[in-house]
Short mmCIF file of C-alpha atoms in Angstrom, two decimals:
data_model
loop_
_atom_site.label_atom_id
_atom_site.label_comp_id
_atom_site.label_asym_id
_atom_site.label_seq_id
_atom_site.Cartn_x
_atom_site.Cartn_y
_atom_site.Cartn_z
CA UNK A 1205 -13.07 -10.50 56.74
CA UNK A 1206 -13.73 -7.75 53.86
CA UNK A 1207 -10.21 -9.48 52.24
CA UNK A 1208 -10.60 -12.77 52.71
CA UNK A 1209 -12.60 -12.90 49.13
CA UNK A 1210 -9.69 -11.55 47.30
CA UNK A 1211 -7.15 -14.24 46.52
CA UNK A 1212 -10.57 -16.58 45.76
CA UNK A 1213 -11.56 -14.29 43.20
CA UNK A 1214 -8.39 -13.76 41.74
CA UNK A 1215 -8.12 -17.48 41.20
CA UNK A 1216 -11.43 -17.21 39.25
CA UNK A 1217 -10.48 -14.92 37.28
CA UNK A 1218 -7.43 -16.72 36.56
CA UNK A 1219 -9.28 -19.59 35.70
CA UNK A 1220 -11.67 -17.92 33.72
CA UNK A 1221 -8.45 -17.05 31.34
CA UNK A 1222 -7.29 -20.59 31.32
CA UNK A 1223 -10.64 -21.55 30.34
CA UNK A 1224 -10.83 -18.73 27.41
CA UNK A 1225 -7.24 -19.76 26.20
CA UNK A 1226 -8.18 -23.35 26.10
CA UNK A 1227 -11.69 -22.93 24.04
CA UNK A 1228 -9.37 -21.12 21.88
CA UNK A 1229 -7.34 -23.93 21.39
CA UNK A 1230 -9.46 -27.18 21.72
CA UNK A 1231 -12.94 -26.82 20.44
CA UNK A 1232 -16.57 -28.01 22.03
CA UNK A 1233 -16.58 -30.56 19.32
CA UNK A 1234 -13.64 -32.33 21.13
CA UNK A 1235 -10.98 -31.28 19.04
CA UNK A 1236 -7.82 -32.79 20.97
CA UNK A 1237 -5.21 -31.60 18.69
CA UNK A 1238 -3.08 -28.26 18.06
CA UNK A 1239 -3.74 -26.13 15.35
CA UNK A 1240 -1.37 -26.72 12.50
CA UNK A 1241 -1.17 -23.68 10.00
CA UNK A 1242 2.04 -22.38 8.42
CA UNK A 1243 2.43 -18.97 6.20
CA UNK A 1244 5.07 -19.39 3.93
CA UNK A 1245 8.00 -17.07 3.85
CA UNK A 1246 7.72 -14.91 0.48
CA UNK A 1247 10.28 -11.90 0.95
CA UNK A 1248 9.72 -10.92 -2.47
CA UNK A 1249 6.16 -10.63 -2.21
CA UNK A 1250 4.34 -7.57 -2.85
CA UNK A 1251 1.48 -8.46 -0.50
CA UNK A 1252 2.91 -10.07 3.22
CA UNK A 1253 0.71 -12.67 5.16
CA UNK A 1254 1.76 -10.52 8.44
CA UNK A 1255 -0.18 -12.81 11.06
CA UNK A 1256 -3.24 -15.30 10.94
CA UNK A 1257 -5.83 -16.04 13.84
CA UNK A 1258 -7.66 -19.77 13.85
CA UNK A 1259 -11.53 -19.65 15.52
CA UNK A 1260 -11.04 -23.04 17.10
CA UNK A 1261 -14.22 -22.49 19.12
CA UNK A 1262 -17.20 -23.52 16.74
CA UNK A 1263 -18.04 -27.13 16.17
CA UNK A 1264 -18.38 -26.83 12.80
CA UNK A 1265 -16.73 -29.01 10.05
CA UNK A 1266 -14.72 -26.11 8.69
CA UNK A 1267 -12.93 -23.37 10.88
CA UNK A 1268 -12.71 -19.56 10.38
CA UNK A 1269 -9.18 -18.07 9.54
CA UNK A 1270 -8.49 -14.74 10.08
CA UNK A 1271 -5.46 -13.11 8.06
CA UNK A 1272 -4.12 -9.88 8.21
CA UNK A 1273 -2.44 -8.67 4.50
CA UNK A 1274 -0.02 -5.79 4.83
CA UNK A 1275 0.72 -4.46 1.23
CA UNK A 1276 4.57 -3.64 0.00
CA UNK A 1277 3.68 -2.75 -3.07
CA UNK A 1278 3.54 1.17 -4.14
CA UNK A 1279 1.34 0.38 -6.97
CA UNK A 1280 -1.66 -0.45 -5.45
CA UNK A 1281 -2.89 -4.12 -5.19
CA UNK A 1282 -6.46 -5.03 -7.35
CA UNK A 1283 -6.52 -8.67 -6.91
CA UNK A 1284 -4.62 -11.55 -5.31
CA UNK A 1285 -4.75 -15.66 -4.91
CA UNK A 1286 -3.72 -16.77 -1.56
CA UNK A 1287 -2.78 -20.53 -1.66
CA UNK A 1288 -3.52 -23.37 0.23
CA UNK A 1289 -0.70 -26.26 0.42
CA UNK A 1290 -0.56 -29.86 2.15
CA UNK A 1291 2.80 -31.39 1.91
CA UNK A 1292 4.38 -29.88 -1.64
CA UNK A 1293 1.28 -29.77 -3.34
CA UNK A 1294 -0.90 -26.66 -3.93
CA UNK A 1295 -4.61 -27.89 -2.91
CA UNK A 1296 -6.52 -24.97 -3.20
CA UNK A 1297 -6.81 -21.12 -3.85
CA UNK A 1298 -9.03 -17.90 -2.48
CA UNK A 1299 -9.02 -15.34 -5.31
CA UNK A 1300 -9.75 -11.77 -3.65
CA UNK A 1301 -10.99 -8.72 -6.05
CA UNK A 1302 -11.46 -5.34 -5.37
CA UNK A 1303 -14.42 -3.33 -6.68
CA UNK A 1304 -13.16 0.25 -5.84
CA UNK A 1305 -10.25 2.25 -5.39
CA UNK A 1306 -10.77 2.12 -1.91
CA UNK A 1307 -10.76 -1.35 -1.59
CA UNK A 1308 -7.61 -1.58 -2.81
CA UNK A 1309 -4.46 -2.38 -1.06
CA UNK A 1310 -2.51 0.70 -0.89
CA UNK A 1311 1.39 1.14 -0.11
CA UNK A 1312 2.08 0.19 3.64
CA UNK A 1313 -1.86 -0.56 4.10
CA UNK A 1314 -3.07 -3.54 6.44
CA UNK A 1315 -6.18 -4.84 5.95
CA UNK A 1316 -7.55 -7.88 7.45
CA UNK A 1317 -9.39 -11.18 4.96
CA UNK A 1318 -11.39 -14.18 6.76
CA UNK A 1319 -11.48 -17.31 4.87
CA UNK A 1320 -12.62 -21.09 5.77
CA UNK A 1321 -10.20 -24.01 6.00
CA UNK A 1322 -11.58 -27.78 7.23
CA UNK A 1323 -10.66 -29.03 10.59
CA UNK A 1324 -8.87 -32.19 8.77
CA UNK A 1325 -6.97 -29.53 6.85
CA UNK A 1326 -5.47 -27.26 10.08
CA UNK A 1327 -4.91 -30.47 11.96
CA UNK A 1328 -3.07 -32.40 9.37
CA UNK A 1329 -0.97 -29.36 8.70
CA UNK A 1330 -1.40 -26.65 5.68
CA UNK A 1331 0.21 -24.20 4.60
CA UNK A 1332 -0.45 -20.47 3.17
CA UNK A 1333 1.04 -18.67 0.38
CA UNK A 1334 0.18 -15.50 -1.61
CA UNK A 1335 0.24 -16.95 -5.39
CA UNK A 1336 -0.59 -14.26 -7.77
CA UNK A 1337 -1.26 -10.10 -7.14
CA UNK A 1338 -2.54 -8.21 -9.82
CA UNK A 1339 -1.78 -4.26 -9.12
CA UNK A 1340 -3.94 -1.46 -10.66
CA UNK A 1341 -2.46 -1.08 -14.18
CA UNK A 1342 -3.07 -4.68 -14.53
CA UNK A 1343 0.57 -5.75 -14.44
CA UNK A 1344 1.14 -8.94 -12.20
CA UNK A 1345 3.48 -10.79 -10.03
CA UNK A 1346 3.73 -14.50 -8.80
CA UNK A 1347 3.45 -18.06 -10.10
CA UNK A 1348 -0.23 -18.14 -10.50
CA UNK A 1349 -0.63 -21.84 -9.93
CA UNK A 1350 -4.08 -21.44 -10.21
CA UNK A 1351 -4.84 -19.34 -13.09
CA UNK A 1352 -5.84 -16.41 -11.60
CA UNK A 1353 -5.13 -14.20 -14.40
CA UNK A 1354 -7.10 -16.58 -16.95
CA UNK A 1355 -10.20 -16.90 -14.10
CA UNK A 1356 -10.07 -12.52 -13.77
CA UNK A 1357 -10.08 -11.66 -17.26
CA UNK A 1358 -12.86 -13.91 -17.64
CA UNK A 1359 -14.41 -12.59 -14.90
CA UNK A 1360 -14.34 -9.14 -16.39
CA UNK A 1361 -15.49 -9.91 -20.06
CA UNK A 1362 -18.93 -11.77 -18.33
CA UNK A 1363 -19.13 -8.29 -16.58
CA UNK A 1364 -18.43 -6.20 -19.43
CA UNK A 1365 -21.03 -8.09 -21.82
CA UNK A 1366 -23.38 -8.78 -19.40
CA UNK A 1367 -22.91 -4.48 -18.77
CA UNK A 1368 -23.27 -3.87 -22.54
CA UNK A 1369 -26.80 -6.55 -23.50
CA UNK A 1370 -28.21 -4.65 -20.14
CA UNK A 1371 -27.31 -0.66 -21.40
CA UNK A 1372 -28.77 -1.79 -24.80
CA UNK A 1373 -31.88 -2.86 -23.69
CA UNK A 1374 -31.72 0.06 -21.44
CA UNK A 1375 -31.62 2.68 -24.51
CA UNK A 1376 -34.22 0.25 -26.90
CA UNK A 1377 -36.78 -0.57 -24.36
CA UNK A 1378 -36.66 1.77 -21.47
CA UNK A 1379 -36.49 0.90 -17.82
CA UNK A 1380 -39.29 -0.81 -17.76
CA UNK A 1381 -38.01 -3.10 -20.28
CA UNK A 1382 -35.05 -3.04 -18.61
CA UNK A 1383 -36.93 -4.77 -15.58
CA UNK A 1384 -38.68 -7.06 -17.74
CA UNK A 1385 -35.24 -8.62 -18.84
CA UNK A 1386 -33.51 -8.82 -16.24
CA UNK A 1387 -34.54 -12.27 -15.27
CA UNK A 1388 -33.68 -13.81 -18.19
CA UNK A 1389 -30.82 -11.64 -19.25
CA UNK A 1390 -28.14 -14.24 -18.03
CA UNK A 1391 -29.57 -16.80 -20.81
CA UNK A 1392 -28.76 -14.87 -23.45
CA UNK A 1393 -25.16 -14.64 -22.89
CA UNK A 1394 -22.85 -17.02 -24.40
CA UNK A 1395 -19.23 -17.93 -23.27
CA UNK A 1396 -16.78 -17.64 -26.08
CA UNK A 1397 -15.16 -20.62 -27.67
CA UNK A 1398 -11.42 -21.39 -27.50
CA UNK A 1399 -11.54 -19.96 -23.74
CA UNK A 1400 -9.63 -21.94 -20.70
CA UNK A 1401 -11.22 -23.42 -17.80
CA UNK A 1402 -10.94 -21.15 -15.90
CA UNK A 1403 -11.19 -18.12 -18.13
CA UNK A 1404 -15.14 -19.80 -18.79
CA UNK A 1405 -15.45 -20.18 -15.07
CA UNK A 1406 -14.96 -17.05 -14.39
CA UNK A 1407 -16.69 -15.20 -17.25
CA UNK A 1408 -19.50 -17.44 -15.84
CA UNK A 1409 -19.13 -15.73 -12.92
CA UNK A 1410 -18.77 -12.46 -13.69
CA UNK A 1411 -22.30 -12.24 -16.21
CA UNK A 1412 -24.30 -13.92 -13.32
CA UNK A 1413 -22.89 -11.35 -10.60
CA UNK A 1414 -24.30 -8.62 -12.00
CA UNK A 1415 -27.81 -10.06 -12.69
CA UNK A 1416 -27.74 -11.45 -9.12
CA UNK A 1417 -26.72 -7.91 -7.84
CA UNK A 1418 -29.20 -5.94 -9.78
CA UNK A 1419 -31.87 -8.50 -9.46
CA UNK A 1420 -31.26 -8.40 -5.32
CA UNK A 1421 -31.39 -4.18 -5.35
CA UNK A 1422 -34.65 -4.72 -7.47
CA UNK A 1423 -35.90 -7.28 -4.84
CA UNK A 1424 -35.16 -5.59 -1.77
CA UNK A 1425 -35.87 -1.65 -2.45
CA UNK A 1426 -38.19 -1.18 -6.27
CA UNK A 1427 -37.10 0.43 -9.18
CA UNK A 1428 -35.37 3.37 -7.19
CA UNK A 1429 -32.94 0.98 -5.56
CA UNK A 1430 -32.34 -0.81 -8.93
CA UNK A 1431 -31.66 2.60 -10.43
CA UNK A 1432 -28.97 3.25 -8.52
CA UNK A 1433 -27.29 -0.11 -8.46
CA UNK A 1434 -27.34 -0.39 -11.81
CA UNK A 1435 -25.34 3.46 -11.96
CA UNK A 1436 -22.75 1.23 -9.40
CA UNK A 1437 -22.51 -1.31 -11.52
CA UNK A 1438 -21.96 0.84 -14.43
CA UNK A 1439 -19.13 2.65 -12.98
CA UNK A 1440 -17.42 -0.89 -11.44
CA UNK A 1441 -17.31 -2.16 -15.00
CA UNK A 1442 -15.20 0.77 -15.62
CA UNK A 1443 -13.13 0.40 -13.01
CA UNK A 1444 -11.88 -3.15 -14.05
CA UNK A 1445 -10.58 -2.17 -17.00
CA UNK A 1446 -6.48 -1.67 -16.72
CA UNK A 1447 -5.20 1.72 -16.45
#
């Protein structure tokens, strides 16, 4: 009698993992169809797409993909692009940045990146590619399909201005005036003419970042909290410069 429960329960538990597997592969929405997500072979490729992971279990319209990067590069990687295709065409880009030398991808590292793809997109089949890696001295490799280079140096000038109207008003007005301008300090910044696209969009980007960061620190913990963001911040804009 005390072993008649066993083979019962290990059927449970086998069915248990069936069920797990399956929720992993068909979704409580009533997704019906197999994942569909390719990672392009690059040999030559700095940064490796070693293995990707698809959340298949949330109903929502888009679905969270895990990737893991392994770097192959002894210079270590700043910045990247990883590419989304359909077909032969390139449909759309994630453009990664690092803020510190730690977050950098170092020689042999593997670190992991989550980004969002739409259900229409895995099922109808897409495909992922590292497009453009920018190492540490600035230097860069790929095809940049996406002007990635254009979009980061952008990026960096909105920080570096933003950095320099903020440190002037700083040394003129004192912290307190400091405070005062912080609100409207995005305003008075104005993108250069004769700029790209996507050299505007991301000098767009970078200004607003750090009056959204500093403005957050300010929000959430007083002057003493904006203090030392703002020393952060300082020493990031440093940091983005080449070496």
């Amino acid at each position: 009698m005390a072993n008649s429960g066993g083979p019962k329960l290990m059927f449970k538990l086998a069915s248990l993992g069936i069920l797990g597997a399956c929720l992993w592969l068909f979704t409580s929405g009533g997704l019906t169809q197999s994942a569909n997500l390719t990672i392009e072979h690059q040999p030559d490729s700095p940064l490796q797409i070693s293995s990707s992971q698809i959340d298949l279990t949330y109903s929502e319209p888009s679905l969270e993909v895990t990737l893991m990067l392994a770097s192959r590069s002894v210079k270590p990687i700043r910045a990247f692009t990883i590419a989304s295709s359909v077909g032969r065409d390139k449909t759309g880009a994630l453009l990664i940045t690092t803020n510190t030398d730690e977050q950098m991808w170092q020689f042999n590292e593997i670190k992991p990146i989550t980004m969002r793809k739409s259900r229409a997109e895995i099922i109808d089949g897409v495909k992922l590619s590292i497009d453009f890696v920018e190492f540490s001295d600035g230097t860069t490799w790929g095809p940049d399909s996406f002007n990635s280079a254009d979009d980061l140096a952008g990026e960096r000038e909105g920080l570096r201005l933003s950095v320099q109207i903020l440190s002037q008003i700083a040394k003129t007005k004192g912290f307190g005036g400091f405070i005062n301008n912080l609100t409207s300090n995005r305003s008075d910044i104005s993108i250069p003419k004769g700029k790209s696209l996507s050299w505007e969009r991301g000098f767009q980007r970078g200004a607003g970042t750090v009056i959204e960061r500093l403005n957050r620190a300010y929000t959430k913990g007083g002057p003493g909290q904006l203090e030392s963001e703002w020393a952060r911040t300082l020493a990031d804009s440093k940091r983005t410069s080449p070496e």
